[in-house]
Tab-separated table of C-alpha atoms and ligand atoms in Angstrom:
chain	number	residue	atom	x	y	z
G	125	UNK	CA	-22.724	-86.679	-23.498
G	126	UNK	CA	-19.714	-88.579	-25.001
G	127	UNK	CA	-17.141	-90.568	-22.715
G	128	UNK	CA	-13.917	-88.880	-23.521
G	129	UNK	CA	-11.613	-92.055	-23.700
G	130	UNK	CA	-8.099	-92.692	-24.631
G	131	UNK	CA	-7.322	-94.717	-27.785
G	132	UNK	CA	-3.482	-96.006	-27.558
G	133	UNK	CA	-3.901	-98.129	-31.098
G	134	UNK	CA	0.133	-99.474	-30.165
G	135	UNK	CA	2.207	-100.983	-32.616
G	136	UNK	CA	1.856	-104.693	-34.888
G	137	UNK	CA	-1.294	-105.398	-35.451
G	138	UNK	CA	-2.511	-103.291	-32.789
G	139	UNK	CA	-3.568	-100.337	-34.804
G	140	UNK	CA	-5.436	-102.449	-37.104
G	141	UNK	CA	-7.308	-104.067	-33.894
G	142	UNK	CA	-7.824	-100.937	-32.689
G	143	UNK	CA	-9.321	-99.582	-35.305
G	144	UNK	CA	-12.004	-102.588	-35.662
G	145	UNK	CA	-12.867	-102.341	-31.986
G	146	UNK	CA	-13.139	-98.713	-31.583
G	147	UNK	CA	-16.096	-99.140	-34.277
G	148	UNK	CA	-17.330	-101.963	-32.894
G	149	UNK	CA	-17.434	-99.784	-29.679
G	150	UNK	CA	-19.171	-97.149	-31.319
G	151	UNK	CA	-21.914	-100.134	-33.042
G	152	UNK	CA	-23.026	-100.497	-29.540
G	153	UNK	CA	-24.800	-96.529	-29.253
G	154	UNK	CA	-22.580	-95.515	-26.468
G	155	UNK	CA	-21.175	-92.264	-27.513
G	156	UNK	CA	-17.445	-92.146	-27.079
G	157	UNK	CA	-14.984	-89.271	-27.986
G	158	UNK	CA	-11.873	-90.942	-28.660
G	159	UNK	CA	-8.620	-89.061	-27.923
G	160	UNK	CA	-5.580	-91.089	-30.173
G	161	UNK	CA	-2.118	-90.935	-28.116
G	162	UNK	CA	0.670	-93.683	-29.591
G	163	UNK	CA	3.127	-95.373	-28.151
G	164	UNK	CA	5.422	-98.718	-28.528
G	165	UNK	CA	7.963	-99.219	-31.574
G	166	UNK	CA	6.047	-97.012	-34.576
G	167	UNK	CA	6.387	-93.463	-32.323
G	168	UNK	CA	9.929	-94.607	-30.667
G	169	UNK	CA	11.098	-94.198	-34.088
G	170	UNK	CA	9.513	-90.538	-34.508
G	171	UNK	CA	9.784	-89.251	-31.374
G	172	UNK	CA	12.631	-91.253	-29.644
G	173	UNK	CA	10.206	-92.450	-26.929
G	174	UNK	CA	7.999	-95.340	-26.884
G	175	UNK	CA	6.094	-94.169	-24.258
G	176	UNK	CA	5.770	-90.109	-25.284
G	177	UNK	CA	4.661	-88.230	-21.615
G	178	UNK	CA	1.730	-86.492	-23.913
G	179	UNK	CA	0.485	-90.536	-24.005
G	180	UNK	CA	0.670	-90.866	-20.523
G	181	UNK	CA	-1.357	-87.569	-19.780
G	182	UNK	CA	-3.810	-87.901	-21.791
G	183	UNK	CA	-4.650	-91.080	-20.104
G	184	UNK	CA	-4.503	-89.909	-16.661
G	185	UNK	CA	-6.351	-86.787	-17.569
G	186	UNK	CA	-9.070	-88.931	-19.182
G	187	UNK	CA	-8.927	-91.831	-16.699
G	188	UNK	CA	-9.637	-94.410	-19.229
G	189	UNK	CA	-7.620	-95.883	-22.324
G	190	UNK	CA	-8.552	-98.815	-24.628
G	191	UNK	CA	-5.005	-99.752	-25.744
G	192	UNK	CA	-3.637	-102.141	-28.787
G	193	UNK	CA	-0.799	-103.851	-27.983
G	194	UNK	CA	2.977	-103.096	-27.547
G	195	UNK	CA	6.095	-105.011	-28.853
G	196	UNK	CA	8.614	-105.013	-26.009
G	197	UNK	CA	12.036	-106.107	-27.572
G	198	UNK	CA	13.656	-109.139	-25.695
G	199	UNK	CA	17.307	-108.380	-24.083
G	200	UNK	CA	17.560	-104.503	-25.852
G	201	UNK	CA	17.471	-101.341	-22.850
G	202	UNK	CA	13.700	-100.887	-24.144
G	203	UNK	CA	11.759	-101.308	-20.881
G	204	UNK	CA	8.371	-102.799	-21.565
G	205	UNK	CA	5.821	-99.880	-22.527
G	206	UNK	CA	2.840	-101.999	-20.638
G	207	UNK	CA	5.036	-102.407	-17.629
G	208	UNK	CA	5.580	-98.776	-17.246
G	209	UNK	CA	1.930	-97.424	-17.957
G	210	UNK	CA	1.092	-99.522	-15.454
G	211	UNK	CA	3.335	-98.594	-13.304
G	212	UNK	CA	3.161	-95.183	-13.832
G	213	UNK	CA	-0.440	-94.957	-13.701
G	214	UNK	CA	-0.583	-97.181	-10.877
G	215	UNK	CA	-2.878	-99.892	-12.509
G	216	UNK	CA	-1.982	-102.455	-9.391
G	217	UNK	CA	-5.128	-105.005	-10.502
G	218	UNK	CA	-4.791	-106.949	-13.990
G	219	UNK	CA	-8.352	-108.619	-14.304
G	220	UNK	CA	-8.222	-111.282	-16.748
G	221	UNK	CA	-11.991	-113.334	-17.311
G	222	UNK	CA	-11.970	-116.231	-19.166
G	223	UNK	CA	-14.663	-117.747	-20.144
G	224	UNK	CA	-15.876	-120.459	-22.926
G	225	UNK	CA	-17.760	-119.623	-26.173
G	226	UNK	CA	-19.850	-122.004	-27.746
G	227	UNK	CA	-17.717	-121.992	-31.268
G	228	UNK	CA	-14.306	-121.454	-30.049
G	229	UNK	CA	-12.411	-124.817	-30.015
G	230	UNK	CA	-11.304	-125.646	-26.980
G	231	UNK	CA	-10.793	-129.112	-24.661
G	232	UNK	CA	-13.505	-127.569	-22.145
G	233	UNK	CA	-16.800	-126.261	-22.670
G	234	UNK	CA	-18.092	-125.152	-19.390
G	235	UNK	CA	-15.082	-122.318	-18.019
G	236	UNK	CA	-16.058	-118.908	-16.773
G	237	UNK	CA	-13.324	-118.090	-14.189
G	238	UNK	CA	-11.767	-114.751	-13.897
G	239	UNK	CA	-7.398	-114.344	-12.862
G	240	UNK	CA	-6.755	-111.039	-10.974
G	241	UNK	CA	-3.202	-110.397	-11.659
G	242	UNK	CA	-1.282	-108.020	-9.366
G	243	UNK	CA	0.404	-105.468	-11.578
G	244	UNK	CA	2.827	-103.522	-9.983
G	245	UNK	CA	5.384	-105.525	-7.604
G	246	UNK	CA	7.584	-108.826	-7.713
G	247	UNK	CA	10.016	-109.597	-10.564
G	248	UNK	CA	8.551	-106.735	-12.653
G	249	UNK	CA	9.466	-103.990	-10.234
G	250	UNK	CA	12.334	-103.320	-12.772
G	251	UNK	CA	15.189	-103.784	-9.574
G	252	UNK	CA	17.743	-105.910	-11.454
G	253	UNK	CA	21.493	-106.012	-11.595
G	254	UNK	CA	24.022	-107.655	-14.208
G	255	UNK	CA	26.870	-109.764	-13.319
G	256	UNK	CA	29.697	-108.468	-12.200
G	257	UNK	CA	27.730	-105.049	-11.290
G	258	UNK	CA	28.670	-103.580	-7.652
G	259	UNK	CA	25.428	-104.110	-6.649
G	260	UNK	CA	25.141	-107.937	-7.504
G	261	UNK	CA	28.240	-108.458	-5.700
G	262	UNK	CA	27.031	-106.664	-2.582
G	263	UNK	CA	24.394	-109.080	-2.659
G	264	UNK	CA	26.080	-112.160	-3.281
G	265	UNK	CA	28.250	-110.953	-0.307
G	266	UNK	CA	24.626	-110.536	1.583
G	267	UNK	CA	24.036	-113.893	0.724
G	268	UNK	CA	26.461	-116.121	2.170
G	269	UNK	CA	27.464	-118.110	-0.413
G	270	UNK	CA	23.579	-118.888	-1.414
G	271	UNK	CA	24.447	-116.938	-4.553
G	272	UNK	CA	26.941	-117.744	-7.010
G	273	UNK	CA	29.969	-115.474	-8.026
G	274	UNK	CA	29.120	-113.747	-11.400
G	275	UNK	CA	24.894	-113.860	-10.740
G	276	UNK	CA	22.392	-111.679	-12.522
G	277	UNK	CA	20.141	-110.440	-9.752
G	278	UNK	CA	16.098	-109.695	-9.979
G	279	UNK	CA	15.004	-108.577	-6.769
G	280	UNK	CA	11.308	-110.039	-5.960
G	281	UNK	CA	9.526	-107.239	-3.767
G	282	UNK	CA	6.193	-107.796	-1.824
G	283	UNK	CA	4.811	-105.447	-0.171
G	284	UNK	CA	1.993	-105.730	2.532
G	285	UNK	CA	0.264	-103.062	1.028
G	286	UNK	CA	0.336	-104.117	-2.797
G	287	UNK	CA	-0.627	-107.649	-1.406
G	288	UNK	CA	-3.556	-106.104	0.540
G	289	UNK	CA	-4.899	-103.997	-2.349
G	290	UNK	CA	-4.855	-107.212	-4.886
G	291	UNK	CA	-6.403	-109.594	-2.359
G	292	UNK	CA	-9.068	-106.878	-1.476
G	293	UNK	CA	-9.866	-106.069	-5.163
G	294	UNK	CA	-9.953	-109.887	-5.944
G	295	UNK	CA	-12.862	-110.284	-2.840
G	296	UNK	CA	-14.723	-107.154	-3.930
G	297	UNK	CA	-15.141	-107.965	-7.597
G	298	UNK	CA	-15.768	-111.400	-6.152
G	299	UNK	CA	-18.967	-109.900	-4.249
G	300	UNK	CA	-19.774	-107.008	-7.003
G	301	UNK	CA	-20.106	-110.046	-9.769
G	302	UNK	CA	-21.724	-112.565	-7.675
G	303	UNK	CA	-18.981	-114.993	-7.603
G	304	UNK	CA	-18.434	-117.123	-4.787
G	305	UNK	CA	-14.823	-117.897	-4.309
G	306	UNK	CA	-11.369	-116.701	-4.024
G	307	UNK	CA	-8.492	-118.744	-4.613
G	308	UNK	CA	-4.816	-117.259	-3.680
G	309	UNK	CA	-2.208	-118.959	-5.489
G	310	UNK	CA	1.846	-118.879	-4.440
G	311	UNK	CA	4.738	-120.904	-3.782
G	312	UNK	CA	4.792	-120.011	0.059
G	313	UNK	CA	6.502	-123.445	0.785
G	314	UNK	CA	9.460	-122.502	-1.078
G	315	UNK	CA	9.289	-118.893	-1.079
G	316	UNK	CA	8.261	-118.272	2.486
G	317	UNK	CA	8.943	-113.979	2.877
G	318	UNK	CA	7.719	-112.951	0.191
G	319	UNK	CA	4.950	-115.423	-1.709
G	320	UNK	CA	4.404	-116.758	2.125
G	321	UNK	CA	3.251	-112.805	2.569
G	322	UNK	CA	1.195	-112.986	0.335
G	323	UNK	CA	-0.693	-116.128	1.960
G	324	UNK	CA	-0.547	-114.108	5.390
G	325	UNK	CA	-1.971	-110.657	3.922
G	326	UNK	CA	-5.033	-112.824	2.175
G	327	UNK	CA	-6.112	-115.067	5.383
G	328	UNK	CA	-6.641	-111.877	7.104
G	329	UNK	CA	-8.605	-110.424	4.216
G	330	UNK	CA	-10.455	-112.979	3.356
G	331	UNK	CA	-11.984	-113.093	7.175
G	332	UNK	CA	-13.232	-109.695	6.608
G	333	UNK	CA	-15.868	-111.249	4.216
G	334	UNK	CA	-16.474	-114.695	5.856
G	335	UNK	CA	-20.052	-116.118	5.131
G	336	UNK	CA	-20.073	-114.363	2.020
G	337	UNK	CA	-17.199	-115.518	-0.036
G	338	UNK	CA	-15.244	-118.714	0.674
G	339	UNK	CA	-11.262	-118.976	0.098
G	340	UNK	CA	-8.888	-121.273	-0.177
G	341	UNK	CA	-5.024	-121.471	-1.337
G	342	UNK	CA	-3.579	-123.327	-4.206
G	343	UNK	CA	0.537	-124.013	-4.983
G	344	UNK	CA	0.841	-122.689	-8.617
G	345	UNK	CA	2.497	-125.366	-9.435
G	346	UNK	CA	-0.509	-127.443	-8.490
G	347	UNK	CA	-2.887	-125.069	-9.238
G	348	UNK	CA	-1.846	-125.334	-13.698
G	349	UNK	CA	-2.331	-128.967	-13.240
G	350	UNK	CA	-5.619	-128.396	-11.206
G	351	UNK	CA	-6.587	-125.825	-14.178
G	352	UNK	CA	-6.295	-128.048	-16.634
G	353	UNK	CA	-7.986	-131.180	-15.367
G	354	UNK	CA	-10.844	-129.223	-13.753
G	355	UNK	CA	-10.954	-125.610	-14.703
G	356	UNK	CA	-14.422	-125.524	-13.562
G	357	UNK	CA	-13.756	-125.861	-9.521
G	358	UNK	CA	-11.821	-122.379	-9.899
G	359	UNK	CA	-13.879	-119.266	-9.857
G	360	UNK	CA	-11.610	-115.772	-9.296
G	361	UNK	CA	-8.002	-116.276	-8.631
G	362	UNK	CA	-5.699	-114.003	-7.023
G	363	UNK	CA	-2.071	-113.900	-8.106
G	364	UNK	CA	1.113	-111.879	-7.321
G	365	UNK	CA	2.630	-110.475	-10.835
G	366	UNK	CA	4.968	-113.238	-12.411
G	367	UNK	CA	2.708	-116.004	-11.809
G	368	UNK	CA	-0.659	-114.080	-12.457
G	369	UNK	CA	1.150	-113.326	-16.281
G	370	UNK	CA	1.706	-117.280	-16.779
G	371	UNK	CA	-1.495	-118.371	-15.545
G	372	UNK	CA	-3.362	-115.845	-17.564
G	373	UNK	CA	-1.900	-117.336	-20.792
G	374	UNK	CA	-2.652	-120.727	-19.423
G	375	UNK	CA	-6.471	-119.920	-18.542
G	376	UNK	CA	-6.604	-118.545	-22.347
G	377	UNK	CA	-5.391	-121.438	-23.747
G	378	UNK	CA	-7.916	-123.410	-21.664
G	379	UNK	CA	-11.380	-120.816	-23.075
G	380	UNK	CA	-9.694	-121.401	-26.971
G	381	UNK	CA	-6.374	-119.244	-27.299
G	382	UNK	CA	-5.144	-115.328	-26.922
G	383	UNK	CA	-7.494	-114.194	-29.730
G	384	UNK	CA	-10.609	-114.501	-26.856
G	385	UNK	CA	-8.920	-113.525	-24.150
G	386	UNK	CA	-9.655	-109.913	-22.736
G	387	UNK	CA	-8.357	-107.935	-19.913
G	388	UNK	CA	-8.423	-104.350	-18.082
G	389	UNK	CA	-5.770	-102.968	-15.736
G	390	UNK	CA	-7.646	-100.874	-12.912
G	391	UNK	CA	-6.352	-98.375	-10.335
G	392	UNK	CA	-8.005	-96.656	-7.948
G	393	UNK	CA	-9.512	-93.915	-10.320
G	394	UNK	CA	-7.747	-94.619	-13.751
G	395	UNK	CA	-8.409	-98.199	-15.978
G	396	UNK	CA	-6.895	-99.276	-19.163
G	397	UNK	CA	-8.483	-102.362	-21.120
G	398	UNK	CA	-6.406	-104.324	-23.273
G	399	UNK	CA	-6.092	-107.716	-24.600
G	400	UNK	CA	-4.373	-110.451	-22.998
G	401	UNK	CA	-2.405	-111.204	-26.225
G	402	UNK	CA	0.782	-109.191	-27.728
G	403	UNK	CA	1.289	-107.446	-31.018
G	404	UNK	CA	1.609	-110.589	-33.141
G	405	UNK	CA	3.992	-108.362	-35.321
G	406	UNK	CA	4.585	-110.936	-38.278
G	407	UNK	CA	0.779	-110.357	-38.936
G	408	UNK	CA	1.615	-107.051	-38.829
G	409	UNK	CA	-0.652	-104.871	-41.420
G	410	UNK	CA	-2.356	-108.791	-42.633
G	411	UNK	CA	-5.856	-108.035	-41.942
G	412	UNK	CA	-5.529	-111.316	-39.994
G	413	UNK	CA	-5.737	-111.317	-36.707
G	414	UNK	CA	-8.722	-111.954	-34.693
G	415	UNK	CA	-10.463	-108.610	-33.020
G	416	UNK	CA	-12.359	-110.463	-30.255
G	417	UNK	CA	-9.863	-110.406	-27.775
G	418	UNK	CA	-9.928	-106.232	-27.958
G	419	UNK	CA	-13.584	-106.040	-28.293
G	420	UNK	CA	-13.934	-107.908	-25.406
G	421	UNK	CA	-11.983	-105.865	-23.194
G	422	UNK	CA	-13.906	-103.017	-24.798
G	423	UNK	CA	-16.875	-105.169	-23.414
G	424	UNK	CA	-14.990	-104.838	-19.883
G	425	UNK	CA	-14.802	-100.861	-20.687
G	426	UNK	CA	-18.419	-100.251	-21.022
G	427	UNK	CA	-19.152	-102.345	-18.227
G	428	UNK	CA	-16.954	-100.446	-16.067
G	429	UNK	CA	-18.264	-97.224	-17.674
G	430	UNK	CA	-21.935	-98.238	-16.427
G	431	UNK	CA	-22.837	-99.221	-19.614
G	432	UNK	CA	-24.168	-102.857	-18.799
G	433	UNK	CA	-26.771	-102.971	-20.904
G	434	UNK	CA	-24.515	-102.504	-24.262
G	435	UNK	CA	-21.846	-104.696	-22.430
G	436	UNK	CA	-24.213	-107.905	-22.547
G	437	UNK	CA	-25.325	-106.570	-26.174
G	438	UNK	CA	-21.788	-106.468	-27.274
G	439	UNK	CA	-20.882	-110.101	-25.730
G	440	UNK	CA	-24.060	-111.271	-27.078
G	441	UNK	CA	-22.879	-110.183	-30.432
G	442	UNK	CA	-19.471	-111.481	-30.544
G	443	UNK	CA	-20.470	-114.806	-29.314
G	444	UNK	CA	-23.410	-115.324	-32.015
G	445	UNK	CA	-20.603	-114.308	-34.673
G	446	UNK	CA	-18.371	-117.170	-33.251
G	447	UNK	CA	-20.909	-119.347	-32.998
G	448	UNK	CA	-21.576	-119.440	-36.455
G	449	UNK	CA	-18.841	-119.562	-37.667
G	450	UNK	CA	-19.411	-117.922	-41.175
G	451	UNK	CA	-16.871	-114.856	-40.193
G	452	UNK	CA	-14.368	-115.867	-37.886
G	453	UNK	CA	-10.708	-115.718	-38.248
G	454	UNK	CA	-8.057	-118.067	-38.967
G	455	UNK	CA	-7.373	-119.220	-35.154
G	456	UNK	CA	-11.208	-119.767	-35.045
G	457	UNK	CA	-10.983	-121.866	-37.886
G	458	UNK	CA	-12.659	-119.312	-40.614
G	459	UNK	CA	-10.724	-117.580	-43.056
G	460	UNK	CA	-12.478	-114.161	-42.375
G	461	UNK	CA	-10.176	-110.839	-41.882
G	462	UNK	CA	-9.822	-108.695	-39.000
G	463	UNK	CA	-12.203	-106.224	-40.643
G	464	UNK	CA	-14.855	-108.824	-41.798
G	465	UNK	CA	-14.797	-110.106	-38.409
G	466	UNK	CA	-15.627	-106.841	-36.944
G	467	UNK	CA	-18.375	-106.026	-39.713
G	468	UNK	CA	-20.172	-109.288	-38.929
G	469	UNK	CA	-20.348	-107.979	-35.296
G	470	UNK	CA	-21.413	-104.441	-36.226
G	471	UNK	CA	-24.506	-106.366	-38.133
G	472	UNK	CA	-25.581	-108.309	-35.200
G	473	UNK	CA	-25.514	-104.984	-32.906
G	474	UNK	CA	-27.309	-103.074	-35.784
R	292	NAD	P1	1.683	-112.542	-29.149
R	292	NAD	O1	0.537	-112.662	-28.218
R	292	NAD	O2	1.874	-111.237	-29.810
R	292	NAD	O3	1.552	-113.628	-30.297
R	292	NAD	C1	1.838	-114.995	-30.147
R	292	NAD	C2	1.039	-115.753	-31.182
R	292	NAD	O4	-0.300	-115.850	-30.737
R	292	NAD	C3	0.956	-115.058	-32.533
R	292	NAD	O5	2.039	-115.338	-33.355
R	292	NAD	C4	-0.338	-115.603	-33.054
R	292	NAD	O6	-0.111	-116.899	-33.584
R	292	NAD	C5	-1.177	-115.721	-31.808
R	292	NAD	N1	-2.023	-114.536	-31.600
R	292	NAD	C6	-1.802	-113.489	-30.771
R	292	NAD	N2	-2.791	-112.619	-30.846
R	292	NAD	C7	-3.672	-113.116	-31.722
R	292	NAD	C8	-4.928	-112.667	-32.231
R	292	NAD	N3	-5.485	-111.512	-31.850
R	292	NAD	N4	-5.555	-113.425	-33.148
R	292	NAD	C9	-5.027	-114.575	-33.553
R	292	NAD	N5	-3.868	-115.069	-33.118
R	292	NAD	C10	-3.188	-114.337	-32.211
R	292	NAD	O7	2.980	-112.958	-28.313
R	292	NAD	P2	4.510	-112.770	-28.652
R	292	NAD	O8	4.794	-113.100	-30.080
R	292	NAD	O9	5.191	-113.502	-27.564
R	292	NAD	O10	4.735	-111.233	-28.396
R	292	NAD	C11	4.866	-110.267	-29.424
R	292	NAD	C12	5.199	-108.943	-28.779
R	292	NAD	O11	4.066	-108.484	-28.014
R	292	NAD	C13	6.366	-109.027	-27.808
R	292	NAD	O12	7.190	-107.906	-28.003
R	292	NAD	C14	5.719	-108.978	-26.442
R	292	NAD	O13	6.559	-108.410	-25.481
R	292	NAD	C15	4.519	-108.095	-26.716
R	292	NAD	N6	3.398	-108.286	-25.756
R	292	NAD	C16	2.646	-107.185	-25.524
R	292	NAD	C17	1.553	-107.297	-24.692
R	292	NAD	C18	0.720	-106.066	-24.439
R	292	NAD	O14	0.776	-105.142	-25.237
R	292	NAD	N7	-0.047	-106.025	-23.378
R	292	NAD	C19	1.198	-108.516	-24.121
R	292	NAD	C20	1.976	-109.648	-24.430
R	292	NAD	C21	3.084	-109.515	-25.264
């Protein structure tokens, strides 16, 4: 029988990527009955909404989305369309694997680490106030003269239980993949409620699976220098929101750049895979960008759909595509298409 899975293609060059991968997907033998639902800029136009509540339905009904990416306008009232599925869905884990291909150029050769972003708390909880608002000034009042007259305000919220559920889901994929470390990264010297929760909340998890998965705690600010000059000490790290979304773009920089760099948001019973990058919109409709990054989080869908077997053929493919070199994209150093790119994939899975 066929997986029933959403297909959000999004807006820029996400439709085109979406596209590629979805037949890439299909390459593989798994059956899949794709169910289109849009959202970002494209369907905000038509319908008024970027995020239409058909979209959202049809993924919770299906429990599983492959999704393109979404433009998010800076400093207009559009709230970001990722934020909010995620939110709304309540995909609290962003897992983020990077790992080194032979072909991609990159400083490092030898990185297969894995960033487990929380997804639903800190400066993203959407809790912000403009200077000058009642609101701001209550809490400047709050603050004792910590805050300045005439602050913009972005409240940082931890809670025990989001830290609990990202620390546990970082120590249980830990165990499920065979990997044998957890690192928790924060500023708890600086930040000491809410990041210095988040230190708290993962000592006592991590106890629960002592002897079978060692932890340790890294400053962020010490753990991008420790990422870049020795990526290969770090095995799955576990990251509140705002610095989880850095450090993902700084662990895809260190595996070759955004076009490689997968990524799946999981709840408890719903997950949607997407790449780490965003719509690149001035390649918009190019046939330019590179696919991998898409089809590799549609790698991360069949594995979490069972499908292991086509997973490691899929990942197999890709990498002997970027190993040679022949059809690879721009930012791989080829001059290959989005579609050719694809194609030469399809042929190694055929
Ligand atoms: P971006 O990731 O879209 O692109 C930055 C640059 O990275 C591009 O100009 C391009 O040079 C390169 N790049 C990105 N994807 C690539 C690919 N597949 N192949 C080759 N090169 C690639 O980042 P941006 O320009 O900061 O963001 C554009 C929009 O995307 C913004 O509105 C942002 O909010 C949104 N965004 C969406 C998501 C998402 O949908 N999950 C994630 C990040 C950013």
């Amino acid at each position: 029988m066929a997986y029933k899975i959403t297909l959000v293609p999004g807006d820029g060059t996400g439709p085109e990527l979406a596209e590629v991968t979805a037949k890439v997907i299909e390459a593989t033998g798994v059956k899949i009955d794709w169910e289109i639902a849009h959202a970002g800029v494209d369907i905000m136009e038509k319908e008024g909404t970027p995020l239409p509540e058909s979209t959202l339905k049809s993924i919770a009904k299906n429990k599983i989305a492959l999704k393109g990416p979404i433009t998010t306008p800076i400093g207009t009232g559009f709230r970001s369309v990722n934020v909010a599925i995620r939110k709304e869905l309540d995909l609290y884990s962003c897992l983020r694997p990077c790992k080194t291909y032979a072909g991609v150029k990159s400083k490092y050769n030898n990185i297969d680490l894995v960033v487990v972003r929380e997804n639903t708390e800190d400066l993203y909880a959407g809790v912000e106030f403009p200077e000058n608002s009642s609101e701001a000034n209550q809490i400047i009042d709050i603050s004792k003269g910590k805050i300045r007259k005439e602050s913009a305000i972005s409240i940082k919220p931890f809670s025990v239980f989001g830290c609990k559920r990202i620390v546990e889901f970082a120590f249980d994929y830990a165990v499920k993949n065979g990997r044998k470390k957890v690192t928790a990264v924060s500023k708890a010297n600086i930040m000491k409620c809410t990041d210095g929760l988040f230190y708290r909340v993962a000592r006592e998890v991590a106890k629960e699976y002592e002897g079978k998965i060692e932890y340790e705690e890294r400053l962020i600010d010490n753990m991008c220098m420790q990422l870049v000059q020795k990526p290969e000490l770090y095995d799955v790290i576990a990251l509140p929101n705002l610095y989880g979304d850095i450090l993902s773009d700084l662990c895809a920089g260190l595996v070759g750049g955004l076009g490689v760099a997968p990524g799946a948001n999981l709840g408890n019973d719903c997950a949607v895979f997407e790449a780490v990058h965003g719509s690149a919109p001035k390649y918009k409709g190019l046939n330019k960008v590179n696919p991998t990054a898409l089809i590799l989080s549609g790698k991360l869908m069949l594995d979490y759909l069972g499908e292991t077997e086509a997973a490691s053929r899929l990942e197999k493919a890709v990498s002997e595509v970027i190993e040679e070199k022949k059809q690879v994209t721009y930012d791989l150093g080829g001059n290959a298409g989005t579609k050719e790119m694809g194609q030469a994939i399809i042929d190694k899975l055929k």
